GROMACS .gro file of C-alpha atoms in nm:
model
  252
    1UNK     CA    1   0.000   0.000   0.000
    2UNK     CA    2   0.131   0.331  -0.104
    3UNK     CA    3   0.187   0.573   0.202
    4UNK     CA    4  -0.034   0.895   0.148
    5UNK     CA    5   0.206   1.193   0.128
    6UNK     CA    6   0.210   1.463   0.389
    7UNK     CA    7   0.411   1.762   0.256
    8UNK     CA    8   0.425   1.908   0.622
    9UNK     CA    9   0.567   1.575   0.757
   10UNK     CA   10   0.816   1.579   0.473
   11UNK     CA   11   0.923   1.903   0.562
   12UNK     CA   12   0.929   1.881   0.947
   13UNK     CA   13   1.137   1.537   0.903
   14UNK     CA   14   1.380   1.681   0.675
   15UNK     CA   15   1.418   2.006   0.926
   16UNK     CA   16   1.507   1.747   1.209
   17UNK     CA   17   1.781   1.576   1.036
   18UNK     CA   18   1.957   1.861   0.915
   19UNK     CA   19   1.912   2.047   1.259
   20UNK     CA   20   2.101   1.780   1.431
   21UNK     CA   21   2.349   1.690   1.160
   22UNK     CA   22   2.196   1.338   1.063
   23UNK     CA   23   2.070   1.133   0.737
   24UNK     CA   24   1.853   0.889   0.642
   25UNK     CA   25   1.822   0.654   0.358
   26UNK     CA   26   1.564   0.758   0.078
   27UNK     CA   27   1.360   0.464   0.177
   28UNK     CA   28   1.272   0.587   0.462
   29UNK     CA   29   1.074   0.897   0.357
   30UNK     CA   30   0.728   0.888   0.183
   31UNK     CA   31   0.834   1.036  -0.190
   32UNK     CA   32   0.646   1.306  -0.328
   33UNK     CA   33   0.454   1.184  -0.622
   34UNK     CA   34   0.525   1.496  -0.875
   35UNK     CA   35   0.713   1.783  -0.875
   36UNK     CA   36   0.416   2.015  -0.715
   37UNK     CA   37   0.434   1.782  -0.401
   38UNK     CA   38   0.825   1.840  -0.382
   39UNK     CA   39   0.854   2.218  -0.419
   40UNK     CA   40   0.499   2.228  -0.156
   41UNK     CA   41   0.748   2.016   0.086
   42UNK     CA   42   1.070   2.221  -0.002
   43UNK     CA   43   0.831   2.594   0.075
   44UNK     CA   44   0.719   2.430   0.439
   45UNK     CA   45   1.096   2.330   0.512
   46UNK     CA   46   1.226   2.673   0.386
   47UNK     CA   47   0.956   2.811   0.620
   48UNK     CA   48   1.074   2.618   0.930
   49UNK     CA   49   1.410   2.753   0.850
   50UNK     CA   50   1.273   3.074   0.878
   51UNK     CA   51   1.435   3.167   0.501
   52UNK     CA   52   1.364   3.483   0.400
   53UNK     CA   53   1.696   3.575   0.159
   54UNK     CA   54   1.578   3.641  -0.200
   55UNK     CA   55   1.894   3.418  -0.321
   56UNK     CA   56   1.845   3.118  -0.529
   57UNK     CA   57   2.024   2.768  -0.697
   58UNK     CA   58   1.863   2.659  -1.020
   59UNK     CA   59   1.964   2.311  -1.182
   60UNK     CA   60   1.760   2.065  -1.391
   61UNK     CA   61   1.616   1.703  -1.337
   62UNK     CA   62   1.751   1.419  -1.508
   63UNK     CA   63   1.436   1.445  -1.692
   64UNK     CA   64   1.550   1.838  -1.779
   65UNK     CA   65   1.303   2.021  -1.571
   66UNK     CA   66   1.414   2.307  -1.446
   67UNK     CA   67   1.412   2.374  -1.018
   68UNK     CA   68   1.519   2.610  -0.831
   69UNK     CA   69   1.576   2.604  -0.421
   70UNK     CA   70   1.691   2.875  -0.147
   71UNK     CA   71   1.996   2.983  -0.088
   72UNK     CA   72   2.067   2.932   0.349
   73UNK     CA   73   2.212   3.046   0.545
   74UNK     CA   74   2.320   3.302   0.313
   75UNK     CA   75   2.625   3.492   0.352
   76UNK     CA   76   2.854   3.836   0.158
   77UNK     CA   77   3.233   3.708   0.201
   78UNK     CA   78   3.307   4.064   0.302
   79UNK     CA   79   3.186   4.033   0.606
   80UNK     CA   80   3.381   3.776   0.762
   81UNK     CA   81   3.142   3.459   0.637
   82UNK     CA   82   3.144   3.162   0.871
   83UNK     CA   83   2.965   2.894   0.731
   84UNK     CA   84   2.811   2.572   0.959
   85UNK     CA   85   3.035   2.250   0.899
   86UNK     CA   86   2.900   1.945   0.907
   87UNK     CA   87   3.020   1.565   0.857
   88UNK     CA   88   2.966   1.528   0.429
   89UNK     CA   89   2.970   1.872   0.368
   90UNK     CA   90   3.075   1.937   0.007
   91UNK     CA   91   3.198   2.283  -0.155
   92UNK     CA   92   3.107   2.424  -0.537
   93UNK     CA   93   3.250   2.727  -0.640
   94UNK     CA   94   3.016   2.916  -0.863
   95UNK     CA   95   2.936   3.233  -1.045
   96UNK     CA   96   2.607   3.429  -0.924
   97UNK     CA   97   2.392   3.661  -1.108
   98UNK     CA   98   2.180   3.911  -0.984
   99UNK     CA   99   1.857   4.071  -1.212
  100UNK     CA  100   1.820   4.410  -1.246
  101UNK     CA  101   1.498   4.375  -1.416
  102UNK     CA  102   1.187   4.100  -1.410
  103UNK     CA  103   1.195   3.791  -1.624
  104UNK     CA  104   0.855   3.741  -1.607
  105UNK     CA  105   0.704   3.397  -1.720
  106UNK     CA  106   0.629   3.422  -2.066
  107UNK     CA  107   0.328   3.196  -2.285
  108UNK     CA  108   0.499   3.306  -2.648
  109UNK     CA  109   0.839   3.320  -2.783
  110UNK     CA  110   1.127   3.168  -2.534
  111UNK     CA  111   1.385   3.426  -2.352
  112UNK     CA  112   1.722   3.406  -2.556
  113UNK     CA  113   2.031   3.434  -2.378
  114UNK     CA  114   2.081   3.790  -2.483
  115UNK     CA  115   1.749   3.890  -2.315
  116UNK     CA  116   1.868   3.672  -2.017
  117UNK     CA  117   2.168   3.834  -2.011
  118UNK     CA  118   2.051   4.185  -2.067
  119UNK     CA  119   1.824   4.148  -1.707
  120UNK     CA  120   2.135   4.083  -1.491
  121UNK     CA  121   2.242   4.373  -1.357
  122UNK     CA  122   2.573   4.246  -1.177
  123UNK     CA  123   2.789   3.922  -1.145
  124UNK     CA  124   2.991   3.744  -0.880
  125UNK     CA  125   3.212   3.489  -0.733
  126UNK     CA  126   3.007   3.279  -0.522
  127UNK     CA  127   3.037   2.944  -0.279
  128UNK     CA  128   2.839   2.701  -0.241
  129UNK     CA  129   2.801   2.438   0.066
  130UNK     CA  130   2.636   2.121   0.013
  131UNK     CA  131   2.465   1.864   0.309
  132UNK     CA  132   2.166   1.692   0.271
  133UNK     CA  133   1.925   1.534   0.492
  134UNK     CA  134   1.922   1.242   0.254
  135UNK     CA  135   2.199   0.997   0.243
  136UNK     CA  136   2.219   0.921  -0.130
  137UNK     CA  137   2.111   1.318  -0.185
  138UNK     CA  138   1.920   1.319  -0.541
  139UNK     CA  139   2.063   0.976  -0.675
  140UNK     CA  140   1.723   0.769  -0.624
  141UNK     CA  141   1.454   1.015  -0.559
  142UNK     CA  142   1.546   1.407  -0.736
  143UNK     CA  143   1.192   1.472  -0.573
  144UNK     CA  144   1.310   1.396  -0.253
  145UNK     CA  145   1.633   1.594  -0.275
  146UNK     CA  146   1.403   1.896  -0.456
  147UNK     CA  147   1.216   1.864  -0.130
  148UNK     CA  148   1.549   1.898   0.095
  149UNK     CA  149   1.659   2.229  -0.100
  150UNK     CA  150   1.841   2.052  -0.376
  151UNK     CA  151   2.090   1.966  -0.111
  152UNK     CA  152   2.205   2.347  -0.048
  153UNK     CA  153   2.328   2.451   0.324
  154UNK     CA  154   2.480   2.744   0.244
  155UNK     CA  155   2.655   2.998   0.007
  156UNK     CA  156   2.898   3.267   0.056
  157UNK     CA  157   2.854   3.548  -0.170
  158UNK     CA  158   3.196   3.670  -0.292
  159UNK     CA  159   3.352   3.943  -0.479
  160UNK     CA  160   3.166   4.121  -0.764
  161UNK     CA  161   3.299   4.088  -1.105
  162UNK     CA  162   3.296   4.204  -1.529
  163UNK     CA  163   2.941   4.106  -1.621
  164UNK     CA  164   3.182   3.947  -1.902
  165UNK     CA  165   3.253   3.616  -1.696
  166UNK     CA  166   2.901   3.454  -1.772
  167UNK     CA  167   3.083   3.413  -2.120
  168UNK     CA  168   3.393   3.359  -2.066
  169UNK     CA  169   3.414   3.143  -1.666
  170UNK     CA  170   3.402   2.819  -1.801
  171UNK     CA  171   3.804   2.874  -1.944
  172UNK     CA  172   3.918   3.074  -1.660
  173UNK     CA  173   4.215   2.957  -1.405
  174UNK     CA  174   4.044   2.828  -1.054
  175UNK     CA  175   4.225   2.739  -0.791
  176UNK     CA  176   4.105   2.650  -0.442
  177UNK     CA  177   4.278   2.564  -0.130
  178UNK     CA  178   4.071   2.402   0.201
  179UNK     CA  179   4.268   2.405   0.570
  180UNK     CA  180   4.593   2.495   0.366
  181UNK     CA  181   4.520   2.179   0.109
  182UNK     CA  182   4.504   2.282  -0.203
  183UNK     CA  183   4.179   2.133  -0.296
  184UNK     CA  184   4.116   2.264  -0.682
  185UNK     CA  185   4.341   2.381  -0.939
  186UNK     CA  186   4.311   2.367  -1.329
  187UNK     CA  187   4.019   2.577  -1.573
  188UNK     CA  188   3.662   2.619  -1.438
  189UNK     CA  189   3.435   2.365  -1.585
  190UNK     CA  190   3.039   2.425  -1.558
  191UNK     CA  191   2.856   2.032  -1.614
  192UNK     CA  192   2.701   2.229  -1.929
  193UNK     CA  193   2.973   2.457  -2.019
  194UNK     CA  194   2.786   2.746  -2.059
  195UNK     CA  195   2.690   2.910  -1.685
  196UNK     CA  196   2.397   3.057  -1.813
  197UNK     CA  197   2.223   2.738  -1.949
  198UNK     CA  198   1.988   2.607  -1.677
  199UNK     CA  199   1.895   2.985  -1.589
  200UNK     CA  200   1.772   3.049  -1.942
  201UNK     CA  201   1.569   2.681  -1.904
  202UNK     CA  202   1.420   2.824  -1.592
  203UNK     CA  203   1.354   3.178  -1.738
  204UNK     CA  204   1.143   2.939  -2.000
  205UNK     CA  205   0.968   2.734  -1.756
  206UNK     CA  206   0.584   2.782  -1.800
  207UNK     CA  207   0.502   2.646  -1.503
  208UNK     CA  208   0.757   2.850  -1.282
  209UNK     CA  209   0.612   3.085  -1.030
  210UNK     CA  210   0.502   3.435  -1.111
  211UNK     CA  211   0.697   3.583  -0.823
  212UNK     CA  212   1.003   3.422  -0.940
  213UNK     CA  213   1.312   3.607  -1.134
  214UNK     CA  214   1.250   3.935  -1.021
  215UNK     CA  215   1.454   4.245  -0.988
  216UNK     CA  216   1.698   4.191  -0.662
  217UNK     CA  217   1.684   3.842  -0.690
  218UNK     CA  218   2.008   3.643  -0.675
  219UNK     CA  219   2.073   3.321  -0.895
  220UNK     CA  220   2.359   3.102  -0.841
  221UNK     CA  221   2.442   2.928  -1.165
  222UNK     CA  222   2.598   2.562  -1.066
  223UNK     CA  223   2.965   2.462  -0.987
  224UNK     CA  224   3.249   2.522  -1.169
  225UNK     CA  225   3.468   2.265  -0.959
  226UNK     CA  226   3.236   1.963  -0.906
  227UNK     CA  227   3.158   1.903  -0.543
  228UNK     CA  228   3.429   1.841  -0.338
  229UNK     CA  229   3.413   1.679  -0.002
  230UNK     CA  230   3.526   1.900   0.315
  231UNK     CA  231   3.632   1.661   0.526
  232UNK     CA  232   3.732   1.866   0.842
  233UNK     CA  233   3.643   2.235   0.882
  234UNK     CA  234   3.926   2.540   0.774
  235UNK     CA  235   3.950   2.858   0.591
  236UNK     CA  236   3.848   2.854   0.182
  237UNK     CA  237   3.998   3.078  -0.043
  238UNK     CA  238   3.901   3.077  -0.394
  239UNK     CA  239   4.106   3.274  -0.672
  240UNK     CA  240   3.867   3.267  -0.986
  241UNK     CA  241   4.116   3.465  -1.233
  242UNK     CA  242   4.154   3.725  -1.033
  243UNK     CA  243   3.892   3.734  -0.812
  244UNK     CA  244   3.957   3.644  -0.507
  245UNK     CA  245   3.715   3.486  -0.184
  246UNK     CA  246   3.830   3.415   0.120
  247UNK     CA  247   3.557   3.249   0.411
  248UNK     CA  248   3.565   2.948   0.691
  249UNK     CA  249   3.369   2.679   0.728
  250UNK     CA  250   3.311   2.585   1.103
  251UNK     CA  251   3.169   2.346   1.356
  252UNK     CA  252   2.868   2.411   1.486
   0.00000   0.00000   0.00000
């Protein structure tokens, strides 16, 4: 018999494990049955976290839909960002865009990547933290891990940046070092090679929210190192070209 799903007991299950640090196997869970279900779950669990940072991560499904999460605890690496660590705790760095005018969802002709790139008003070096609540994160059920925030437990936002870089970040020198390790070092590779690709998809989503991609809002665009494990906690510094970040990641 198929367990009826509960968004709100997704959501307060999922806000239990990651508040004390712990996973559980996907089996465990009753799986949202469509991708409604999972972003209903993901809204409650953003709400228990008391989210209220107009920052964003957009990716796609294996089955190339488009979904976005928030962005927490969200942090600007000029301040001094400390970041929660946490047993599994992986580390993307990424480039962010923020709009400086509404992509509102369209029912005609598609955005092109001009008129995506014409909204954003600035760019930036960003960092990503990764820990989810899952133990095989989005490898058997994406729902599930839509539901947990895509996996997201923090980002740090870094330095601004030429609004050039969304063109040209995927060839650029990275090189990132972890507790004095370095942990990265060769070109910046984004999974599609183009940084802008799954914000454009998302831009084209029908079936997006109205209130999403508005002026203000920031967009993290996916890694441009893979995710790397942090196995103990340390200082990060990131030199993207020559942009430089520079935050720790802590125990809790």
């Amino acid at each position: 018999m198929t367990e009826t799903f509960d968004p709100r007991a997704l959501a307060a299950g999922l806000h239990s494990l990651r508040q004390s640090g712990r996973q559980e196997a996907t089996s465990t869970f009753a799986l949202p049955a469509d991708l409604d279900q999972a972003m209903e779950a993901q809204d409650l669990h953003a709400a228990a976290d008391g989210i209220s940072s107009n920052a964003w991560k957009v990716t796609v499904s294996p089955q190339g839909q488009a979904v976005t999460a928030p962005l927490h605890p969200y942090a600007e690496g000029v301040s001094g960002a400390d970041i929660p660590w946490y047993p599994g705790l992986k580390f993307e760095t990424e480039i962010a865009v923020r709009l400086g005018s509404d992509l509102p969802v369209r029912t005609g002709a598609s955005y092109s990547r001009a008129e995506v790139v014409e909204a954003i008003s600035a760019v930036y070096v960003g960092a990503e933290l990764l820990v989810s609540a899952i133990r095989e994160s989005g490898s058997v059920s994406f729902l599930l891990f839509v539901a947990d925030r895509l996996g997201n437990s923090g980002y740090v936002l870094g330095p601004e940046v030429e609004k050039s870089v969304v063109d040209t970040a995927a060839a650029t020198p990275l090189k990132v070092t972890h507790a004095g390790r370095t942990i990265y070092n060769g070109p910046a590779q984004h999974p599609k090679g183009d940084v802008l690709t799954w914000l454009v998809d998302y831009a084209n989503d029908g079936l997006r929210p109205q209130t999403s991609l508005k002026t203000g809002a920031l967009i993290t665009t996916g890694t441009l190192s893979g995710a790397i494990e942090l196995t103990e906690p340390g200082e990060i510094d990131i030199e993207l070209g020559k942009a430089h970040l520079s935050f720790s990641v802590s125990k809790g």
